[in-house]
């Protein structure tokens, strides 16, 4: 089953919207320094990089729609955080861990909804781990 994200995945605002460049320059002791904000929205969090005249500040904030959700019984469930696999809906991506191996599987298709993409990724991961555990040629 798809579990809900933990406490850190509740924020819906973007990192760059939380701080004005002039305000941040003041906070880091460089008032008047012109900073430029560059968003970098990765798989899990929203990220803002401010930079200017040799100064750099990065702010990372979790967002629920980008947060990976743990899946049980796909990889090694004693791995990270009690789950061996994580599904990220916004990327249609499964990352699974087992036997010191990492799989990253993406399933796309306009005619597939999220449960269908997730199910296909889970089945692919399980079969891949099974085949990787067999002796090689």
Short mmCIF file of N, CA and C in Angstrom, two decimals:
data_model
loop_
_atom_site.label_atom_id
_atom_site.label_comp_id
_atom_site.label_asym_id
_atom_site.label_seq_id
_atom_site.Cartn_x
_atom_site.Cartn_y
_atom_site.Cartn_z
N UNK A 1 0.83 -1.21 0.00
CA UNK A 1 0.00 0.00 0.00
C UNK A 1 0.86 1.25 0.00
N UNK A 2 0.34 2.31 -0.56
CA UNK A 2 1.02 3.59 -0.59
C UNK A 2 0.77 4.30 0.74
N UNK A 3 1.82 4.58 1.48
CA UNK A 3 1.69 5.23 2.77
C UNK A 3 1.78 6.73 2.62
N UNK A 4 1.19 7.45 3.55
CA UNK A 4 1.22 8.91 3.52
C UNK A 4 2.62 9.40 3.88
N UNK A 5 3.00 10.59 3.39
CA UNK A 5 4.32 11.11 3.72
C UNK A 5 4.44 11.45 5.19
N UNK A 6 5.66 11.54 5.66
CA UNK A 6 5.92 11.88 7.05
C UNK A 6 5.66 13.35 7.33
N UNK A 7 5.97 13.76 8.52
CA UNK A 7 5.71 15.12 8.96
C UNK A 7 6.37 16.17 8.08
N UNK A 8 7.50 15.85 7.46
CA UNK A 8 8.24 16.88 6.73
C UNK A 8 7.67 17.17 5.36
N UNK A 9 6.66 16.46 4.92
CA UNK A 9 6.15 16.67 3.56
C UNK A 9 4.86 17.43 3.49
N UNK A 10 4.65 18.41 4.35
CA UNK A 10 3.37 19.11 4.40
C UNK A 10 3.35 20.44 3.67
N UNK A 11 4.47 21.03 3.38
CA UNK A 11 4.51 22.39 2.84
C UNK A 11 4.11 22.42 1.37
N UNK A 12 3.31 23.42 0.99
CA UNK A 12 2.89 23.57 -0.40
C UNK A 12 3.45 24.82 -1.05
N UNK A 13 4.06 25.70 -0.28
CA UNK A 13 4.64 26.92 -0.87
C UNK A 13 6.02 26.62 -1.45
N UNK A 14 6.40 27.38 -2.47
CA UNK A 14 7.70 27.25 -3.10
C UNK A 14 8.78 27.97 -2.29
N UNK A 15 9.98 27.40 -2.27
CA UNK A 15 11.08 27.97 -1.47
C UNK A 15 11.39 29.40 -1.88
N UNK A 16 11.43 29.70 -3.17
CA UNK A 16 11.79 31.06 -3.61
C UNK A 16 10.74 32.09 -3.22
N UNK A 17 9.50 31.66 -2.97
CA UNK A 17 8.44 32.58 -2.58
C UNK A 17 8.50 32.93 -1.09
N UNK A 18 9.29 32.21 -0.32
CA UNK A 18 9.33 32.42 1.12
C UNK A 18 10.27 33.55 1.55
N UNK A 19 11.15 33.98 0.67
CA UNK A 19 12.16 34.96 1.06
C UNK A 19 12.44 35.90 -0.10
N UNK A 20 12.45 37.21 0.18
CA UNK A 20 12.83 38.19 -0.85
C UNK A 20 14.35 38.34 -0.85
N UNK A 21 14.96 38.52 -2.01
CA UNK A 21 16.42 38.64 -2.08
C UNK A 21 17.01 39.71 -1.16
N UNK A 22 16.38 40.89 -1.08
CA UNK A 22 16.89 41.96 -0.21
C UNK A 22 16.84 41.55 1.25
N UNK A 23 15.77 40.85 1.61
CA UNK A 23 15.60 40.38 2.98
C UNK A 23 16.70 39.36 3.33
N UNK A 24 16.96 38.44 2.42
CA UNK A 24 17.98 37.41 2.64
C UNK A 24 19.37 38.03 2.73
N UNK A 25 19.66 39.02 1.87
CA UNK A 25 20.95 39.70 1.91
C UNK A 25 21.17 40.32 3.29
N UNK A 26 20.13 40.92 3.85
CA UNK A 26 20.21 41.49 5.19
C UNK A 26 20.47 40.40 6.24
N UNK A 27 19.77 39.27 6.11
CA UNK A 27 19.90 38.18 7.09
C UNK A 27 21.31 37.59 7.12
N UNK A 28 21.99 37.57 5.97
CA UNK A 28 23.34 37.00 5.94
C UNK A 28 24.42 38.06 6.14
N UNK A 29 23.98 39.27 6.55
CA UNK A 29 24.95 40.32 6.87
C UNK A 29 25.52 41.04 5.68
N UNK A 30 24.83 41.00 4.56
CA UNK A 30 25.29 41.69 3.34
C UNK A 30 24.18 42.58 2.80
N UNK A 31 23.68 43.55 3.59
CA UNK A 31 22.58 44.39 3.12
C UNK A 31 22.98 45.13 1.84
N UNK A 32 22.03 45.22 0.94
CA UNK A 32 22.28 45.91 -0.32
C UNK A 32 22.88 45.03 -1.40
N UNK A 33 23.33 43.83 -1.04
CA UNK A 33 23.91 42.92 -2.04
C UNK A 33 22.79 42.42 -2.95
N UNK A 34 22.93 42.61 -4.26
CA UNK A 34 21.89 42.11 -5.16
C UNK A 34 21.99 40.58 -5.30
N UNK A 35 20.97 39.89 -4.87
CA UNK A 35 20.93 38.43 -4.98
C UNK A 35 19.90 38.05 -6.02
N UNK A 36 20.21 37.02 -6.76
CA UNK A 36 19.28 36.48 -7.74
C UNK A 36 18.78 35.12 -7.26
N UNK A 37 17.47 34.91 -7.31
CA UNK A 37 16.87 33.65 -6.88
C UNK A 37 16.67 32.75 -8.08
N UNK A 38 17.11 31.50 -7.94
CA UNK A 38 16.94 30.49 -8.99
C UNK A 38 16.25 29.27 -8.39
N UNK A 39 15.03 28.96 -8.85
CA UNK A 39 14.37 27.76 -8.31
C UNK A 39 14.97 26.49 -8.89
N UNK A 40 14.97 25.44 -8.10
CA UNK A 40 15.43 24.12 -8.52
C UNK A 40 14.49 23.12 -7.88
N UNK A 41 13.40 22.79 -8.56
CA UNK A 41 12.40 21.91 -7.99
C UNK A 41 12.73 20.47 -8.32
N UNK A 42 13.32 19.80 -7.34
CA UNK A 42 13.75 18.43 -7.53
C UNK A 42 12.60 17.47 -7.28
N UNK A 43 12.91 16.19 -7.22
CA UNK A 43 11.89 15.16 -7.02
C UNK A 43 11.17 15.32 -5.70
N UNK A 44 11.88 15.58 -4.64
CA UNK A 44 11.27 15.63 -3.32
C UNK A 44 10.94 17.05 -2.88
N UNK A 45 11.92 17.91 -2.70
CA UNK A 45 11.61 19.23 -2.15
C UNK A 45 11.54 20.31 -3.20
N UNK A 46 11.14 21.49 -2.77
CA UNK A 46 11.32 22.68 -3.58
C UNK A 46 12.59 23.34 -3.06
N UNK A 47 13.43 23.80 -3.97
CA UNK A 47 14.73 24.35 -3.61
C UNK A 47 14.88 25.72 -4.25
N UNK A 48 15.44 26.66 -3.50
CA UNK A 48 15.77 27.96 -4.07
C UNK A 48 17.23 28.25 -3.80
N UNK A 49 17.95 28.62 -4.83
CA UNK A 49 19.35 29.03 -4.72
C UNK A 49 19.42 30.53 -4.95
N UNK A 50 19.92 31.27 -3.97
CA UNK A 50 20.17 32.69 -4.15
C UNK A 50 21.66 32.86 -4.30
N UNK A 51 22.06 33.72 -5.24
CA UNK A 51 23.50 33.92 -5.44
C UNK A 51 23.77 35.33 -5.93
N UNK A 52 24.97 35.79 -5.64
CA UNK A 52 25.41 37.09 -6.10
C UNK A 52 26.71 37.48 -5.43
N UNK A 53 27.65 38.00 -6.21
CA UNK A 53 28.95 38.49 -5.72
C UNK A 53 29.64 37.51 -4.78
N UNK A 54 29.68 36.24 -5.18
CA UNK A 54 30.40 35.23 -4.41
C UNK A 54 29.64 34.63 -3.24
N UNK A 55 28.43 35.09 -3.01
CA UNK A 55 27.62 34.56 -1.91
C UNK A 55 26.58 33.60 -2.47
N UNK A 56 26.35 32.51 -1.77
CA UNK A 56 25.31 31.57 -2.17
C UNK A 56 24.54 31.08 -0.96
N UNK A 57 23.23 31.01 -1.08
CA UNK A 57 22.36 30.49 -0.03
C UNK A 57 21.36 29.56 -0.69
N UNK A 58 21.18 28.38 -0.09
CA UNK A 58 20.22 27.40 -0.61
C UNK A 58 19.18 27.12 0.45
N UNK A 59 17.90 27.17 0.06
CA UNK A 59 16.79 26.84 0.96
C UNK A 59 16.05 25.65 0.36
N UNK A 60 15.86 24.61 1.17
CA UNK A 60 15.18 23.39 0.73
C UNK A 60 13.94 23.20 1.60
N UNK A 61 12.78 23.03 0.94
CA UNK A 61 11.51 22.84 1.64
C UNK A 61 10.78 21.66 1.02
N UNK A 62 10.35 20.70 1.85
CA UNK A 62 9.59 19.55 1.35
C UNK A 62 8.20 19.99 0.88
N UNK A 63 7.73 19.35 -0.16
CA UNK A 63 6.36 19.55 -0.66
C UNK A 63 5.69 18.20 -0.77
N UNK A 64 4.44 18.10 -0.38
CA UNK A 64 3.79 16.78 -0.38
C UNK A 64 3.69 16.13 -1.75
N UNK A 65 3.43 16.89 -2.81
CA UNK A 65 3.28 16.23 -4.11
C UNK A 65 4.60 15.76 -4.70
N UNK A 66 5.71 16.23 -4.16
CA UNK A 66 7.02 15.82 -4.65
C UNK A 66 7.71 14.85 -3.69
N UNK A 67 7.08 14.56 -2.59
CA UNK A 67 7.70 13.71 -1.58
C UNK A 67 7.50 12.24 -1.91
N UNK A 68 8.56 11.46 -1.86
CA UNK A 68 8.42 10.01 -2.07
C UNK A 68 7.62 9.37 -0.94
N UNK A 69 6.81 8.42 -1.29
CA UNK A 69 6.01 7.66 -0.33
C UNK A 69 6.55 6.24 -0.29
N UNK A 70 6.66 5.69 0.90
CA UNK A 70 7.23 4.36 1.02
C UNK A 70 6.25 3.28 0.58
N UNK A 71 6.81 2.23 -0.01
CA UNK A 71 6.04 1.05 -0.42
C UNK A 71 6.66 -0.17 0.25
N UNK A 72 5.83 -0.98 0.84
CA UNK A 72 6.31 -2.19 1.49
C UNK A 72 6.31 -3.35 0.50
N UNK A 73 7.16 -4.33 0.80
CA UNK A 73 7.20 -5.61 0.08
C UNK A 73 7.62 -5.48 -1.39
N UNK A 74 8.50 -4.53 -1.67
CA UNK A 74 9.05 -4.40 -3.02
C UNK A 74 10.55 -4.68 -2.97
N UNK A 75 11.25 -3.94 -2.13
CA UNK A 75 12.68 -4.15 -1.93
C UNK A 75 12.92 -4.70 -0.54
N UNK A 76 14.06 -4.40 0.02
CA UNK A 76 14.42 -4.84 1.37
C UNK A 76 13.79 -3.88 2.38
N UNK A 77 12.73 -4.33 3.06
CA UNK A 77 11.98 -3.45 3.96
C UNK A 77 12.75 -3.06 5.22
N UNK A 78 13.94 -3.60 5.43
CA UNK A 78 14.75 -3.16 6.55
C UNK A 78 15.69 -2.03 6.12
N UNK A 79 15.54 -1.58 4.88
CA UNK A 79 16.39 -0.50 4.36
C UNK A 79 15.91 0.84 4.94
N UNK A 80 16.16 1.90 4.25
CA UNK A 80 15.92 3.27 4.68
C UNK A 80 14.52 3.50 5.22
N UNK A 81 14.43 3.87 6.48
CA UNK A 81 13.16 4.26 7.07
C UNK A 81 12.13 3.16 7.15
N UNK A 82 12.54 1.91 7.11
CA UNK A 82 11.60 0.80 7.24
C UNK A 82 10.90 0.42 5.96
N UNK A 83 11.38 0.90 4.84
CA UNK A 83 10.80 0.51 3.55
C UNK A 83 11.93 0.31 2.56
N UNK A 84 11.74 -0.61 1.64
CA UNK A 84 12.75 -0.87 0.64
C UNK A 84 12.45 -0.22 -0.69
N UNK A 85 11.34 0.52 -0.76
CA UNK A 85 10.99 1.17 -2.01
C UNK A 85 10.21 2.45 -1.73
N UNK A 86 10.38 3.40 -2.65
CA UNK A 86 9.74 4.71 -2.52
C UNK A 86 9.16 5.12 -3.86
N UNK A 87 7.89 5.54 -3.87
CA UNK A 87 7.21 5.98 -5.10
C UNK A 87 7.03 7.49 -5.03
N UNK A 88 7.45 8.18 -6.11
CA UNK A 88 7.26 9.62 -6.22
C UNK A 88 6.29 9.87 -7.36
N UNK A 89 5.07 10.24 -7.00
CA UNK A 89 3.99 10.42 -7.98
C UNK A 89 4.34 11.46 -9.04
N UNK A 90 4.89 12.60 -8.64
CA UNK A 90 5.14 13.68 -9.60
C UNK A 90 6.15 13.29 -10.68
N UNK A 91 6.99 12.32 -10.40
CA UNK A 91 7.99 11.85 -11.38
C UNK A 91 7.65 10.47 -11.94
N UNK A 92 6.57 9.87 -11.45
CA UNK A 92 6.21 8.49 -11.83
C UNK A 92 7.44 7.59 -11.68
N UNK A 93 8.08 7.70 -10.53
CA UNK A 93 9.36 7.02 -10.32
C UNK A 93 9.35 6.17 -9.06
N UNK A 94 9.86 4.96 -9.19
CA UNK A 94 10.05 4.06 -8.07
C UNK A 94 11.55 3.91 -7.86
N UNK A 95 12.00 4.07 -6.61
CA UNK A 95 13.37 3.79 -6.24
C UNK A 95 13.28 2.67 -5.22
N UNK A 96 13.97 1.56 -5.50
CA UNK A 96 13.90 0.39 -4.62
C UNK A 96 15.31 -0.08 -4.28
N UNK A 97 15.45 -0.59 -3.04
CA UNK A 97 16.74 -1.05 -2.52
C UNK A 97 16.61 -2.50 -2.08
N UNK A 98 17.55 -3.34 -2.49
CA UNK A 98 17.62 -4.73 -2.02
C UNK A 98 18.97 -5.31 -2.41
N UNK A 99 19.50 -6.15 -1.56
CA UNK A 99 20.75 -6.88 -1.83
C UNK A 99 21.87 -5.96 -2.31
N UNK A 100 22.01 -4.81 -1.65
CA UNK A 100 23.05 -3.84 -1.99
C UNK A 100 22.94 -3.34 -3.42
N UNK A 101 21.72 -3.33 -3.93
CA UNK A 101 21.44 -2.82 -5.28
C UNK A 101 20.35 -1.75 -5.19
N UNK A 102 20.40 -0.82 -6.11
CA UNK A 102 19.38 0.22 -6.19
C UNK A 102 18.78 0.19 -7.59
N UNK A 103 17.46 0.17 -7.64
CA UNK A 103 16.75 0.27 -8.92
C UNK A 103 16.02 1.60 -8.96
N UNK A 104 16.02 2.23 -10.10
CA UNK A 104 15.21 3.43 -10.33
C UNK A 104 14.40 3.16 -11.58
N UNK A 105 13.08 3.14 -11.43
CA UNK A 105 12.19 2.78 -12.53
C UNK A 105 11.17 3.89 -12.72
N UNK A 106 11.04 4.35 -13.95
CA UNK A 106 10.03 5.35 -14.32
C UNK A 106 9.09 4.73 -15.33
N UNK A 107 7.81 4.95 -15.13
CA UNK A 107 6.79 4.46 -16.05
C UNK A 107 5.97 5.66 -16.50
N UNK A 108 5.88 5.86 -17.80
CA UNK A 108 5.10 6.97 -18.34
C UNK A 108 4.08 6.43 -19.34
N UNK A 109 3.09 7.20 -19.59
CA UNK A 109 2.07 6.83 -20.57
C UNK A 109 0.81 7.64 -20.33
N UNK A 110 0.35 8.31 -21.37
CA UNK A 110 -0.83 9.17 -21.21
C UNK A 110 -2.07 8.39 -20.80
N UNK A 111 -2.14 7.13 -21.20
CA UNK A 111 -3.32 6.33 -20.89
C UNK A 111 -3.23 5.62 -19.54
N UNK A 112 -2.16 5.85 -18.77
CA UNK A 112 -1.98 5.21 -17.47
C UNK A 112 -2.18 6.22 -16.35
N UNK A 113 -3.02 5.87 -15.39
CA UNK A 113 -3.16 6.73 -14.21
C UNK A 113 -2.07 6.37 -13.21
N UNK A 114 -2.01 7.11 -12.11
CA UNK A 114 -0.94 6.89 -11.14
C UNK A 114 -0.91 5.48 -10.58
N UNK A 115 -2.04 4.90 -10.17
CA UNK A 115 -1.97 3.53 -9.66
C UNK A 115 -1.46 2.53 -10.71
N UNK A 116 -1.79 2.74 -11.97
CA UNK A 116 -1.30 1.84 -13.01
C UNK A 116 0.20 1.99 -13.21
N UNK A 117 0.69 3.23 -13.20
CA UNK A 117 2.14 3.46 -13.34
C UNK A 117 2.89 2.87 -12.15
N UNK A 118 2.36 3.11 -10.95
CA UNK A 118 3.00 2.58 -9.75
C UNK A 118 3.00 1.05 -9.77
N UNK A 119 1.88 0.45 -10.13
CA UNK A 119 1.80 -1.01 -10.17
C UNK A 119 2.78 -1.61 -11.16
N UNK A 120 2.90 -0.98 -12.31
CA UNK A 120 3.85 -1.46 -13.33
C UNK A 120 5.28 -1.36 -12.82
N UNK A 121 5.60 -0.26 -12.14
CA UNK A 121 6.95 -0.09 -11.60
C UNK A 121 7.24 -1.12 -10.51
N UNK A 122 6.26 -1.38 -9.65
CA UNK A 122 6.44 -2.37 -8.58
C UNK A 122 6.67 -3.75 -9.17
N UNK A 123 5.87 -4.15 -10.14
CA UNK A 123 6.04 -5.47 -10.76
C UNK A 123 7.40 -5.59 -11.45
N UNK A 124 7.82 -4.52 -12.10
CA UNK A 124 9.12 -4.51 -12.77
C UNK A 124 10.24 -4.64 -11.75
N UNK A 125 10.14 -3.92 -10.64
CA UNK A 125 11.18 -3.99 -9.59
C UNK A 125 11.26 -5.39 -9.00
N UNK A 126 10.12 -5.97 -8.68
CA UNK A 126 10.13 -7.30 -8.07
C UNK A 126 10.77 -8.33 -9.00
N UNK A 127 10.40 -8.31 -10.27
CA UNK A 127 10.97 -9.27 -11.22
C UNK A 127 12.47 -9.00 -11.43
N UNK A 128 12.84 -7.73 -11.48
CA UNK A 128 14.26 -7.39 -11.65
C UNK A 128 15.08 -7.88 -10.47
N UNK A 129 14.61 -7.63 -9.24
CA UNK A 129 15.34 -8.14 -8.07
C UNK A 129 15.43 -9.66 -8.08
N UNK A 130 14.35 -10.31 -8.49
CA UNK A 130 14.36 -11.77 -8.58
C UNK A 130 15.42 -12.24 -9.56
N UNK A 131 15.47 -11.61 -10.71
CA UNK A 131 16.46 -12.02 -11.72
C UNK A 131 17.88 -11.68 -11.30
N UNK A 132 18.05 -10.57 -10.60
CA UNK A 132 19.39 -10.20 -10.13
C UNK A 132 19.90 -11.17 -9.06
N UNK A 133 18.99 -11.84 -8.37
CA UNK A 133 19.42 -12.78 -7.33
C UNK A 133 19.79 -14.14 -7.91
N UNK A 134 19.47 -14.37 -9.18
CA UNK A 134 19.85 -15.63 -9.84
C UNK A 134 21.32 -15.55 -10.25
N UNK A 135 21.98 -16.70 -10.37
CA UNK A 135 23.38 -16.69 -10.83
C UNK A 135 23.47 -16.12 -12.25
N UNK A 136 24.48 -15.31 -12.46
CA UNK A 136 24.68 -14.72 -13.79
C UNK A 136 25.36 -15.68 -14.74
N UNK A 137 25.48 -15.29 -16.01
CA UNK A 137 26.12 -16.17 -17.01
C UNK A 137 27.60 -16.37 -16.76
#
